[in-house]
Amino acid sequence: MSAPPTAARRGRPRDESLDAEILDATVDELIDHGLSGLTIEGVAQRAGVAKTTVYRRWSDAADLAMCAARRIKFEAVDPPDGTVRDQLVWLLGALRAQWGDPRWAAVMRRVAADGTTHPGLYDEHRARLVAPHIEVMREVLRRGVRDGTIRPDLDLEWLRLMLVGPVVASAMTLRPGIDDEQAAAMVDVVLRGAAP
């Protein structure tokens, strides 16, 4: 007995090459208009595709924005072995590279600006894009407490903010970036103040 014929697939296969074009267009729309101004229509027009092409891939503008931001994000990576100081200097270097990417910095400036009117979207972006990096640095600071480099009574979140604040602030305000020497000096000042 022969097997029943399989049903033929309907429609044209999805053109995967369009995904990248749509996501690039979304990043540009985010930079120009922010989360509050991002629309499927605007993305479709910028990418040169029909709205239905976008809707077949993403359910709404928020989902599209998240996927687009992921395209330019930097993966959170554990620092190489070394002292707490060495690891913090390395992490600041990675942070500087991340915020030194003009598209990343522009998107994050827009997302932060939209945070007051769209706190849910801001929190989601932060949880997916920034939180993994925060956790890596927190773990290095916790290691500093365990090995006696950092006093155990200190608020580690404040220490983290002291380290990353200047890097993020310079990118958010379009100031010159922090250089290697300044990053190392920041780590030394914070660790001296945090020492037992």
mmCIF file with all atom_site columns, C-alpha atoms in Angstrom:
data_model
loop_
_atom_site.group_PDB
_atom_site.id
_atom_site.type_symbol
_atom_site.label_atom_id
_atom_site.label_alt_id
_atom_site.label_comp_id
_atom_site.label_asym_id
_atom_site.label_entity_id
_atom_site.label_seq_id
_atom_site.pdbx_PDB_ins_code
_atom_site.Cartn_x
_atom_site.Cartn_y
_atom_site.Cartn_z
_atom_site.occupancy
_atom_site.B_iso_or_equiv
_atom_site.pdbx_formal_charge
_atom_site.auth_seq_id
_atom_site.auth_comp_id
_atom_site.auth_asym_id
_atom_site.auth_atom_id
_atom_site.pdbx_PDB_model_num
ATOM 1   C CA . MET A 1 1   ? 0.000  0.000  0.000  1.00 0.00 ? 1   MET A CA 1
ATOM 2   C CA . SER A 1 2   ? 1.484  3.340  -1.025 1.00 0.00 ? 2   SER A CA 1
ATOM 3   C CA . ALA A 1 3   ? 1.719  6.263  1.382  1.00 0.00 ? 3   ALA A CA 1
ATOM 4   C CA . PRO A 1 4   ? -0.778 9.089  0.905  1.00 0.00 ? 4   PRO A CA 1
ATOM 5   C CA . PRO A 1 5   ? 0.561  12.057 -1.021 1.00 0.00 ? 5   PRO A CA 1
ATOM 6   C CA . THR A 1 6   ? 1.859  14.858 1.163  1.00 0.00 ? 6   THR A CA 1
ATOM 7   C CA . ALA A 1 7   ? 0.109  18.184 0.915  1.00 0.00 ? 7   ALA A CA 1
ATOM 8   C CA . ALA A 1 8   ? 1.955  20.761 -1.126 1.00 0.00 ? 8   ALA A CA 1
ATOM 9   C CA . ARG A 1 9   ? 3.173  23.818 0.793  1.00 0.00 ? 9   ARG A CA 1
ATOM 10  C CA . ARG A 1 10  ? 1.152  26.904 0.046  1.00 0.00 ? 10  ARG A CA 1
ATOM 11  C CA . GLY A 1 11  ? 2.567  30.275 -0.858 1.00 0.00 ? 11  GLY A CA 1
ATOM 12  C CA . ARG A 1 12  ? 6.097  31.395 -1.444 1.00 0.00 ? 12  ARG A CA 1
ATOM 13  C CA . PRO A 1 13  ? 8.796  30.513 1.079  1.00 0.00 ? 13  PRO A CA 1
ATOM 14  C CA . ARG A 1 14  ? 9.745  33.320 3.455  1.00 0.00 ? 14  ARG A CA 1
ATOM 15  C CA . ASP A 1 15  ? 12.657 35.434 2.228  1.00 0.00 ? 15  ASP A CA 1
ATOM 16  C CA . GLU A 1 16  ? 15.042 35.299 5.189  1.00 0.00 ? 16  GLU A CA 1
ATOM 17  C CA . SER A 1 17  ? 17.271 38.003 3.703  1.00 0.00 ? 17  SER A CA 1
ATOM 18  C CA . LEU A 1 18  ? 14.527 40.542 4.392  1.00 0.00 ? 18  LEU A CA 1
ATOM 19  C CA . ASP A 1 19  ? 14.801 40.010 8.148  1.00 0.00 ? 19  ASP A CA 1
ATOM 20  C CA . ALA A 1 20  ? 18.154 41.782 8.325  1.00 0.00 ? 20  ALA A CA 1
ATOM 21  C CA . GLU A 1 21  ? 16.948 44.652 6.167  1.00 0.00 ? 21  GLU A CA 1
ATOM 22  C CA . ILE A 1 22  ? 13.826 45.113 8.303  1.00 0.00 ? 22  ILE A CA 1
ATOM 23  C CA . LEU A 1 23  ? 15.820 45.004 11.546 1.00 0.00 ? 23  LEU A CA 1
ATOM 24  C CA . ASP A 1 24  ? 18.364 47.520 10.228 1.00 0.00 ? 24  ASP A CA 1
ATOM 25  C CA . ALA A 1 25  ? 15.507 49.793 9.208  1.00 0.00 ? 25  ALA A CA 1
ATOM 26  C CA . THR A 1 26  ? 14.034 49.390 12.692 1.00 0.00 ? 26  THR A CA 1
ATOM 27  C CA . VAL A 1 27  ? 17.292 50.474 14.339 1.00 0.00 ? 27  VAL A CA 1
ATOM 28  C CA . ASP A 1 28  ? 17.319 53.575 12.137 1.00 0.00 ? 28  ASP A CA 1
ATOM 29  C CA . GLU A 1 29  ? 13.683 54.296 13.009 1.00 0.00 ? 29  GLU A CA 1
ATOM 30  C CA . LEU A 1 30  ? 14.438 53.882 16.716 1.00 0.00 ? 30  LEU A CA 1
ATOM 31  C CA . ILE A 1 31  ? 17.319 56.333 16.437 1.00 0.00 ? 31  ILE A CA 1
ATOM 32  C CA . ASP A 1 32  ? 15.187 58.861 14.553 1.00 0.00 ? 32  ASP A CA 1
ATOM 33  C CA . HIS A 1 33  ? 11.874 58.478 16.388 1.00 0.00 ? 33  HIS A CA 1
ATOM 34  C CA . GLY A 1 34  ? 12.415 56.465 19.574 1.00 0.00 ? 34  GLY A CA 1
ATOM 35  C CA . LEU A 1 35  ? 10.119 53.814 21.000 1.00 0.00 ? 35  LEU A CA 1
ATOM 36  C CA . SER A 1 36  ? 7.185  56.194 21.147 1.00 0.00 ? 36  SER A CA 1
ATOM 37  C CA . GLY A 1 37  ? 7.451  57.013 17.453 1.00 0.00 ? 37  GLY A CA 1
ATOM 38  C CA . LEU A 1 38  ? 8.258  53.543 16.148 1.00 0.00 ? 38  LEU A CA 1
ATOM 39  C CA . THR A 1 39  ? 5.585  52.170 13.827 1.00 0.00 ? 39  THR A CA 1
ATOM 40  C CA . ILE A 1 40  ? 5.358  49.131 11.609 1.00 0.00 ? 40  ILE A CA 1
ATOM 41  C CA . GLU A 1 41  ? 4.384  51.452 8.769  1.00 0.00 ? 41  GLU A CA 1
ATOM 42  C CA . GLY A 1 42  ? 7.521  53.569 9.216  1.00 0.00 ? 42  GLY A CA 1
ATOM 43  C CA . VAL A 1 43  ? 9.774  50.524 9.363  1.00 0.00 ? 43  VAL A CA 1
ATOM 44  C CA . ALA A 1 44  ? 8.137  48.976 6.291  1.00 0.00 ? 44  ALA A CA 1
ATOM 45  C CA . GLN A 1 45  ? 8.552  52.191 4.324  1.00 0.00 ? 45  GLN A CA 1
ATOM 46  C CA . ARG A 1 46  ? 12.200 52.584 5.316  1.00 0.00 ? 46  ARG A CA 1
ATOM 47  C CA . ALA A 1 47  ? 12.940 48.920 4.502  1.00 0.00 ? 47  ALA A CA 1
ATOM 48  C CA . GLY A 1 48  ? 11.042 49.128 1.197  1.00 0.00 ? 48  GLY A CA 1
ATOM 49  C CA . VAL A 1 49  ? 8.655  46.288 2.043  1.00 0.00 ? 49  VAL A CA 1
ATOM 50  C CA . ALA A 1 50  ? 4.931  45.912 2.594  1.00 0.00 ? 50  ALA A CA 1
ATOM 51  C CA . LYS A 1 51  ? 3.505  46.202 6.119  1.00 0.00 ? 51  LYS A CA 1
ATOM 52  C CA . THR A 1 52  ? 2.246  42.635 5.848  1.00 0.00 ? 52  THR A CA 1
ATOM 53  C CA . THR A 1 53  ? 5.834  41.470 5.303  1.00 0.00 ? 53  THR A CA 1
ATOM 54  C CA . VAL A 1 54  ? 6.781  42.957 8.659  1.00 0.00 ? 54  VAL A CA 1
ATOM 55  C CA . TYR A 1 55  ? 3.658  41.690 10.454 1.00 0.00 ? 55  TYR A CA 1
ATOM 56  C CA . ARG A 1 56  ? 4.334  38.147 9.242  1.00 0.00 ? 56  ARG A CA 1
ATOM 57  C CA . ARG A 1 57  ? 7.601  38.247 11.181 1.00 0.00 ? 57  ARG A CA 1
ATOM 58  C CA . TRP A 1 58  ? 6.812  40.390 14.246 1.00 0.00 ? 58  TRP A CA 1
ATOM 59  C CA . SER A 1 59  ? 3.543  40.800 16.088 1.00 0.00 ? 59  SER A CA 1
ATOM 60  C CA . ASP A 1 60  ? 3.920  44.486 16.956 1.00 0.00 ? 60  ASP A CA 1
ATOM 61  C CA . ALA A 1 61  ? 6.326  47.414 17.102 1.00 0.00 ? 61  ALA A CA 1
ATOM 62  C CA . ALA A 1 62  ? 7.511  46.564 20.638 1.00 0.00 ? 62  ALA A CA 1
ATOM 63  C CA . ASP A 1 63  ? 8.533  43.038 19.610 1.00 0.00 ? 63  ASP A CA 1
ATOM 64  C CA . LEU A 1 64  ? 10.237 44.422 16.524 1.00 0.00 ? 64  LEU A CA 1
ATOM 65  C CA . ALA A 1 65  ? 12.112 47.016 18.601 1.00 0.00 ? 65  ALA A CA 1
ATOM 66  C CA . MET A 1 66  ? 13.423 44.351 20.968 1.00 0.00 ? 66  MET A CA 1
ATOM 67  C CA . CYS A 1 67  ? 14.676 42.163 18.121 1.00 0.00 ? 67  CYS A CA 1
ATOM 68  C CA . ALA A 1 68  ? 16.317 45.146 16.451 1.00 0.00 ? 68  ALA A CA 1
ATOM 69  C CA . ALA A 1 69  ? 18.084 46.231 19.626 1.00 0.00 ? 69  ALA A CA 1
ATOM 70  C CA . ARG A 1 70  ? 19.375 42.680 20.063 1.00 0.00 ? 70  ARG A CA 1
ATOM 71  C CA . ARG A 1 71  ? 21.000 42.976 16.636 1.00 0.00 ? 71  ARG A CA 1
ATOM 72  C CA . ILE A 1 72  ? 23.436 45.586 17.880 1.00 0.00 ? 72  ILE A CA 1
ATOM 73  C CA . LYS A 1 73  ? 23.831 44.420 21.450 1.00 0.00 ? 73  LYS A CA 1
ATOM 74  C CA . PHE A 1 74  ? 27.078 43.106 22.821 1.00 0.00 ? 74  PHE A CA 1
ATOM 75  C CA . GLU A 1 75  ? 26.991 39.761 24.571 1.00 0.00 ? 75  GLU A CA 1
ATOM 76  C CA . ALA A 1 76  ? 27.822 39.776 28.265 1.00 0.00 ? 76  ALA A CA 1
ATOM 77  C CA . VAL A 1 77  ? 31.132 37.959 28.665 1.00 0.00 ? 77  VAL A CA 1
ATOM 78  C CA . ASP A 1 78  ? 32.938 36.978 31.844 1.00 0.00 ? 78  ASP A CA 1
ATOM 79  C CA . PRO A 1 79  ? 36.289 38.745 32.192 1.00 0.00 ? 79  PRO A CA 1
ATOM 80  C CA . PRO A 1 80  ? 39.514 36.768 31.914 1.00 0.00 ? 80  PRO A CA 1
ATOM 81  C CA . ASP A 1 81  ? 41.146 35.437 35.077 1.00 0.00 ? 81  ASP A CA 1
ATOM 82  C CA . GLY A 1 82  ? 42.971 38.002 37.151 1.00 0.00 ? 82  GLY A CA 1
ATOM 83  C CA . THR A 1 83  ? 42.647 40.226 40.195 1.00 0.00 ? 83  THR A CA 1
ATOM 84  C CA . VAL A 1 84  ? 39.398 41.992 40.978 1.00 0.00 ? 84  VAL A CA 1
ATOM 85  C CA . ARG A 1 85  ? 41.039 45.205 39.792 1.00 0.00 ? 85  ARG A CA 1
ATOM 86  C CA . ASP A 1 86  ? 42.135 43.621 36.501 1.00 0.00 ? 86  ASP A CA 1
ATOM 87  C CA . GLN A 1 87  ? 38.666 42.233 35.883 1.00 0.00 ? 87  GLN A CA 1
ATOM 88  C CA . LEU A 1 88  ? 36.967 45.558 36.627 1.00 0.00 ? 88  LEU A CA 1
ATOM 89  C CA . VAL A 1 89  ? 39.341 47.379 34.263 1.00 0.00 ? 89  VAL A CA 1
ATOM 90  C CA . TRP A 1 90  ? 38.595 44.762 31.589 1.00 0.00 ? 90  TRP A CA 1
ATOM 91  C CA . LEU A 1 91  ? 34.836 45.101 32.113 1.00 0.00 ? 91  LEU A CA 1
ATOM 92  C CA . LEU A 1 92  ? 35.058 48.877 31.807 1.00 0.00 ? 92  LEU A CA 1
ATOM 93  C CA . GLY A 1 93  ? 36.933 48.381 28.537 1.00 0.00 ? 93  GLY A CA 1
ATOM 94  C CA . ALA A 1 94  ? 34.117 46.154 27.257 1.00 0.00 ? 94  ALA A CA 1
ATOM 95  C CA . LEU A 1 95  ? 31.541 48.704 28.408 1.00 0.00 ? 95  LEU A CA 1
ATOM 96  C CA . ARG A 1 96  ? 33.436 51.500 26.662 1.00 0.00 ? 96  ARG A CA 1
ATOM 97  C CA . ALA A 1 97  ? 33.488 49.474 23.438 1.00 0.00 ? 97  ALA A CA 1
ATOM 98  C CA . GLN A 1 98  ? 29.763 48.828 23.719 1.00 0.00 ? 98  GLN A CA 1
ATOM 99  C CA . TRP A 1 99  ? 28.818 52.452 24.331 1.00 0.00 ? 99  TRP A CA 1
ATOM 100 C CA . GLY A 1 100 ? 31.390 53.541 21.750 1.00 0.00 ? 100 GLY A CA 1
ATOM 101 C CA . ASP A 1 101 ? 29.259 51.935 19.031 1.00 0.00 ? 101 ASP A CA 1
ATOM 102 C CA . PRO A 1 102 ? 27.353 54.969 17.682 1.00 0.00 ? 102 PRO A CA 1
ATOM 103 C CA . ARG A 1 103 ? 24.240 52.960 16.804 1.00 0.00 ? 103 ARG A CA 1
ATOM 104 C CA . TRP A 1 104 ? 24.076 51.289 20.239 1.00 0.00 ? 104 TRP A CA 1
ATOM 105 C CA . ALA A 1 105 ? 24.575 54.626 22.018 1.00 0.00 ? 105 ALA A CA 1
ATOM 106 C CA . ALA A 1 106 ? 21.970 56.357 19.839 1.00 0.00 ? 106 ALA A CA 1
ATOM 107 C CA . VAL A 1 107 ? 19.380 53.623 20.445 1.00 0.00 ? 107 VAL A CA 1
ATOM 108 C CA . MET A 1 108 ? 20.027 53.612 24.187 1.00 0.00 ? 108 MET A CA 1
ATOM 109 C CA . ARG A 1 109 ? 19.729 57.406 24.369 1.00 0.00 ? 109 ARG A CA 1
ATOM 110 C CA . ARG A 1 110 ? 16.341 57.106 22.673 1.00 0.00 ? 110 ARG A CA 1
ATOM 111 C CA . VAL A 1 111 ? 15.201 54.213 24.857 1.00 0.00 ? 111 VAL A CA 1
ATOM 112 C CA . ALA A 1 112 ? 16.213 56.114 28.008 1.00 0.00 ? 112 ALA A CA 1
ATOM 113 C CA . ALA A 1 113 ? 14.384 59.231 26.823 1.00 0.00 ? 113 ALA A CA 1
ATOM 114 C CA . ASP A 1 114 ? 11.250 57.184 26.178 1.00 0.00 ? 114 ASP A CA 1
ATOM 115 C CA . GLY A 1 115 ? 11.471 55.540 29.597 1.00 0.00 ? 115 GLY A CA 1
ATOM 116 C CA . THR A 1 116 ? 9.279  58.153 31.247 1.00 0.00 ? 116 THR A CA 1
ATOM 117 C CA . THR A 1 117 ? 6.398  57.650 28.825 1.00 0.00 ? 117 THR A CA 1
ATOM 118 C CA . HIS A 1 118 ? 6.902  53.913 28.184 1.00 0.00 ? 118 HIS A CA 1
ATOM 119 C CA . PRO A 1 119 ? 8.321  52.525 31.445 1.00 0.00 ? 119 PRO A CA 1
ATOM 120 C CA . GLY A 1 120 ? 7.276  48.967 30.634 1.00 0.00 ? 120 GLY A CA 1
ATOM 121 C CA . LEU A 1 121 ? 9.166  48.928 27.346 1.00 0.00 ? 121 LEU A CA 1
ATOM 122 C CA . TYR A 1 122 ? 12.149 50.610 28.980 1.00 0.00 ? 122 TYR A CA 1
ATOM 123 C CA . ASP A 1 123 ? 12.219 47.999 31.753 1.00 0.00 ? 123 ASP A CA 1
ATOM 124 C CA . GLU A 1 124 ? 11.976 45.192 29.191 1.00 0.00 ? 124 GLU A CA 1
ATOM 125 C CA . HIS A 1 125 ? 14.825 46.616 27.111 1.00 0.00 ? 125 HIS A CA 1
ATOM 126 C CA . ARG A 1 126 ? 16.927 47.041 30.237 1.00 0.00 ? 126 ARG A CA 1
ATOM 127 C CA . ALA A 1 127 ? 16.200 43.502 31.427 1.00 0.00 ? 127 ALA A CA 1
ATOM 128 C CA . ARG A 1 128 ? 17.127 41.931 28.105 1.00 0.00 ? 128 ARG A CA 1
ATOM 129 C CA . LEU A 1 129 ? 19.958 44.150 26.908 1.00 0.00 ? 129 LEU A CA 1
ATOM 130 C CA . VAL A 1 130 ? 21.672 45.603 29.966 1.00 0.00 ? 130 VAL A CA 1
ATOM 131 C CA . ALA A 1 131 ? 20.946 43.309 32.930 1.00 0.00 ? 131 ALA A CA 1
ATOM 132 C CA . PRO A 1 132 ? 23.328 40.505 31.829 1.00 0.00 ? 132 PRO A CA 1
ATOM 133 C CA . HIS A 1 133 ? 26.243 42.986 31.778 1.00 0.00 ? 133 HIS A CA 1
ATOM 134 C CA . ILE A 1 134 ? 25.248 44.340 35.183 1.00 0.00 ? 134 ILE A CA 1
ATOM 135 C CA . GLU A 1 135 ? 25.240 40.856 36.679 1.00 0.00 ? 135 GLU A CA 1
ATOM 136 C CA . VAL A 1 136 ? 28.749 40.083 35.402 1.00 0.00 ? 136 VAL A CA 1
ATOM 137 C CA . MET A 1 137 ? 30.143 43.185 37.129 1.00 0.00 ? 137 MET A CA 1
ATOM 138 C CA . ARG A 1 138 ? 28.171 42.475 40.298 1.00 0.00 ? 138 ARG A CA 1
ATOM 139 C CA . GLU A 1 139 ? 29.740 39.030 40.487 1.00 0.00 ? 139 GLU A CA 1
ATOM 140 C CA . VAL A 1 140 ? 33.252 40.513 40.249 1.00 0.00 ? 140 VAL A CA 1
ATOM 141 C CA . LEU A 1 141 ? 32.385 42.954 43.054 1.00 0.00 ? 141 LEU A CA 1
ATOM 142 C CA . ARG A 1 142 ? 31.005 40.097 45.176 1.00 0.00 ? 142 ARG A CA 1
ATOM 143 C CA . ARG A 1 143 ? 34.272 38.277 44.568 1.00 0.00 ? 143 ARG A CA 1
ATOM 144 C CA . GLY A 1 144 ? 36.047 41.383 45.848 1.00 0.00 ? 144 GLY A CA 1
ATOM 145 C CA . VAL A 1 145 ? 34.070 41.130 49.088 1.00 0.00 ? 145 VAL A CA 1
ATOM 146 C CA . ARG A 1 146 ? 34.878 37.424 49.414 1.00 0.00 ? 146 ARG A CA 1
ATOM 147 C CA . ASP A 1 147 ? 38.610 37.915 48.903 1.00 0.00 ? 147 ASP A CA 1
ATOM 148 C CA . GLY A 1 148 ? 38.860 40.969 51.170 1.00 0.00 ? 148 GLY A CA 1
ATOM 149 C CA . THR A 1 149 ? 39.439 43.601 48.462 1.00 0.00 ? 149 THR A CA 1
ATOM 150 C CA . ILE A 1 150 ? 36.085 45.289 49.211 1.00 0.00 ? 150 ILE A CA 1
ATOM 151 C CA . ARG A 1 151 ? 34.505 45.935 52.613 1.00 0.00 ? 151 ARG A CA 1
ATOM 152 C CA . PRO A 1 152 ? 31.442 43.731 53.170 1.00 0.00 ? 152 PRO A CA 1
ATOM 153 C CA . ASP A 1 153 ? 29.330 46.585 54.585 1.00 0.00 ? 153 ASP A CA 1
ATOM 154 C CA . LEU A 1 154 ? 29.290 48.540 51.305 1.00 0.00 ? 154 LEU A CA 1
ATOM 155 C CA . ASP A 1 155 ? 26.393 48.712 48.849 1.00 0.00 ? 155 ASP A CA 1
ATOM 156 C CA . LEU A 1 156 ? 27.838 46.963 45.798 1.00 0.00 ? 156 LEU A CA 1
ATOM 157 C CA . GLU A 1 157 ? 25.267 48.532 43.495 1.00 0.00 ? 157 GLU A CA 1
ATOM 158 C CA . TRP A 1 158 ? 26.607 51.982 44.387 1.00 0.00 ? 158 TRP A CA 1
ATOM 159 C CA . LEU A 1 159 ? 30.139 50.802 43.685 1.00 0.00 ? 159 LEU A CA 1
ATOM 160 C CA . ARG A 1 160 ? 29.030 49.477 40.306 1.00 0.00 ? 160 ARG A CA 1
ATOM 161 C CA . LEU A 1 161 ? 27.331 52.765 39.466 1.00 0.00 ? 161 LEU A CA 1
ATOM 162 C CA . MET A 1 162 ? 30.461 54.709 40.443 1.00 0.00 ? 162 MET A CA 1
ATOM 163 C CA . LEU A 1 163 ? 32.415 52.636 37.942 1.00 0.00 ? 163 LEU A CA 1
ATOM 164 C CA . VAL A 1 164 ? 30.015 52.614 34.995 1.00 0.00 ? 164 VAL A CA 1
ATOM 165 C CA . GLY A 1 165 ? 28.457 56.049 35.531 1.00 0.00 ? 165 GLY A CA 1
ATOM 166 C CA . PRO A 1 166 ? 31.165 58.107 33.819 1.00 0.00 ? 166 PRO A CA 1
ATOM 167 C CA . VAL A 1 167 ? 31.252 55.774 30.790 1.00 0.00 ? 167 VAL A CA 1
ATOM 168 C CA . VAL A 1 168 ? 27.481 55.838 30.286 1.00 0.00 ? 168 VAL A CA 1
ATOM 169 C CA . ALA A 1 169 ? 27.198 59.558 31.064 1.00 0.00 ? 169 ALA A CA 1
ATOM 170 C CA . SER A 1 170 ? 29.814 60.470 28.461 1.00 0.00 ? 170 SER A CA 1
ATOM 171 C CA . ALA A 1 171 ? 27.950 58.468 25.801 1.00 0.00 ? 171 ALA A CA 1
ATOM 172 C CA . MET A 1 172 ? 24.504 59.741 26.825 1.00 0.00 ? 172 MET A CA 1
ATOM 173 C CA . THR A 1 173 ? 25.643 63.376 26.738 1.00 0.00 ? 173 THR A CA 1
ATOM 174 C CA . LEU A 1 174 ? 27.808 63.034 23.604 1.00 0.00 ? 174 LEU A CA 1
ATOM 175 C CA . ARG A 1 175 ? 30.986 63.862 25.512 1.00 0.00 ? 175 ARG A CA 1
ATOM 176 C CA . PRO A 1 176 ? 34.416 62.460 24.657 1.00 0.00 ? 176 PRO A CA 1
ATOM 177 C CA . GLY A 1 177 ? 34.776 58.851 25.780 1.00 0.00 ? 177 GLY A CA 1
ATOM 178 C CA . ILE A 1 178 ? 36.752 57.609 28.753 1.00 0.00 ? 178 ILE A CA 1
ATOM 179 C CA . ASP A 1 179 ? 40.229 56.433 27.768 1.00 0.00 ? 179 ASP A CA 1
ATOM 180 C CA . ASP A 1 180 ? 42.219 53.461 29.117 1.00 0.00 ? 180 ASP A CA 1
ATOM 181 C CA . GLU A 1 181 ? 44.149 55.509 31.658 1.00 0.00 ? 181 GLU A CA 1
ATOM 182 C CA . GLN A 1 182 ? 41.019 57.192 32.987 1.00 0.00 ? 182 GLN A CA 1
ATOM 183 C CA . ALA A 1 183 ? 39.187 53.848 33.248 1.00 0.00 ? 183 ALA A CA 1
ATOM 184 C CA . ALA A 1 184 ? 42.040 52.318 35.261 1.00 0.00 ? 184 ALA A CA 1
ATOM 185 C CA . ALA A 1 185 ? 42.185 55.405 37.490 1.00 0.00 ? 185 ALA A CA 1
ATOM 186 C CA . MET A 1 186 ? 38.416 55.169 38.129 1.00 0.00 ? 186 MET A CA 1
ATOM 187 C CA . VAL A 1 187 ? 38.788 51.556 39.235 1.00 0.00 ? 187 VAL A CA 1
ATOM 188 C CA . ASP A 1 188 ? 41.738 52.443 41.513 1.00 0.00 ? 188 ASP A CA 1
ATOM 189 C CA . VAL A 1 189 ? 39.865 55.326 43.168 1.00 0.00 ? 189 VAL A CA 1
ATOM 190 C CA . VAL A 1 190 ? 36.756 53.227 43.790 1.00 0.00 ? 190 VAL A CA 1
ATOM 191 C CA . LEU A 1 191 ? 38.716 50.260 45.137 1.00 0.00 ? 191 LEU A CA 1
ATOM 192 C CA . ARG A 1 192 ? 40.794 52.499 47.432 1.00 0.00 ? 192 ARG A CA 1
ATOM 193 C CA . GLY A 1 193 ? 37.609 53.949 48.875 1.00 0.00 ? 193 GLY A CA 1
ATOM 194 C CA . ALA A 1 194 ? 36.072 50.488 49.216 1.00 0.00 ? 194 ALA A CA 1
ATOM 195 C CA . ALA A 1 195 ? 39.099 48.829 50.803 1.00 0.00 ? 195 ALA A CA 1
ATOM 196 C CA . PRO A 1 196 ? 38.789 47.383 54.317 1.00 0.00 ? 196 PRO A CA 1
#
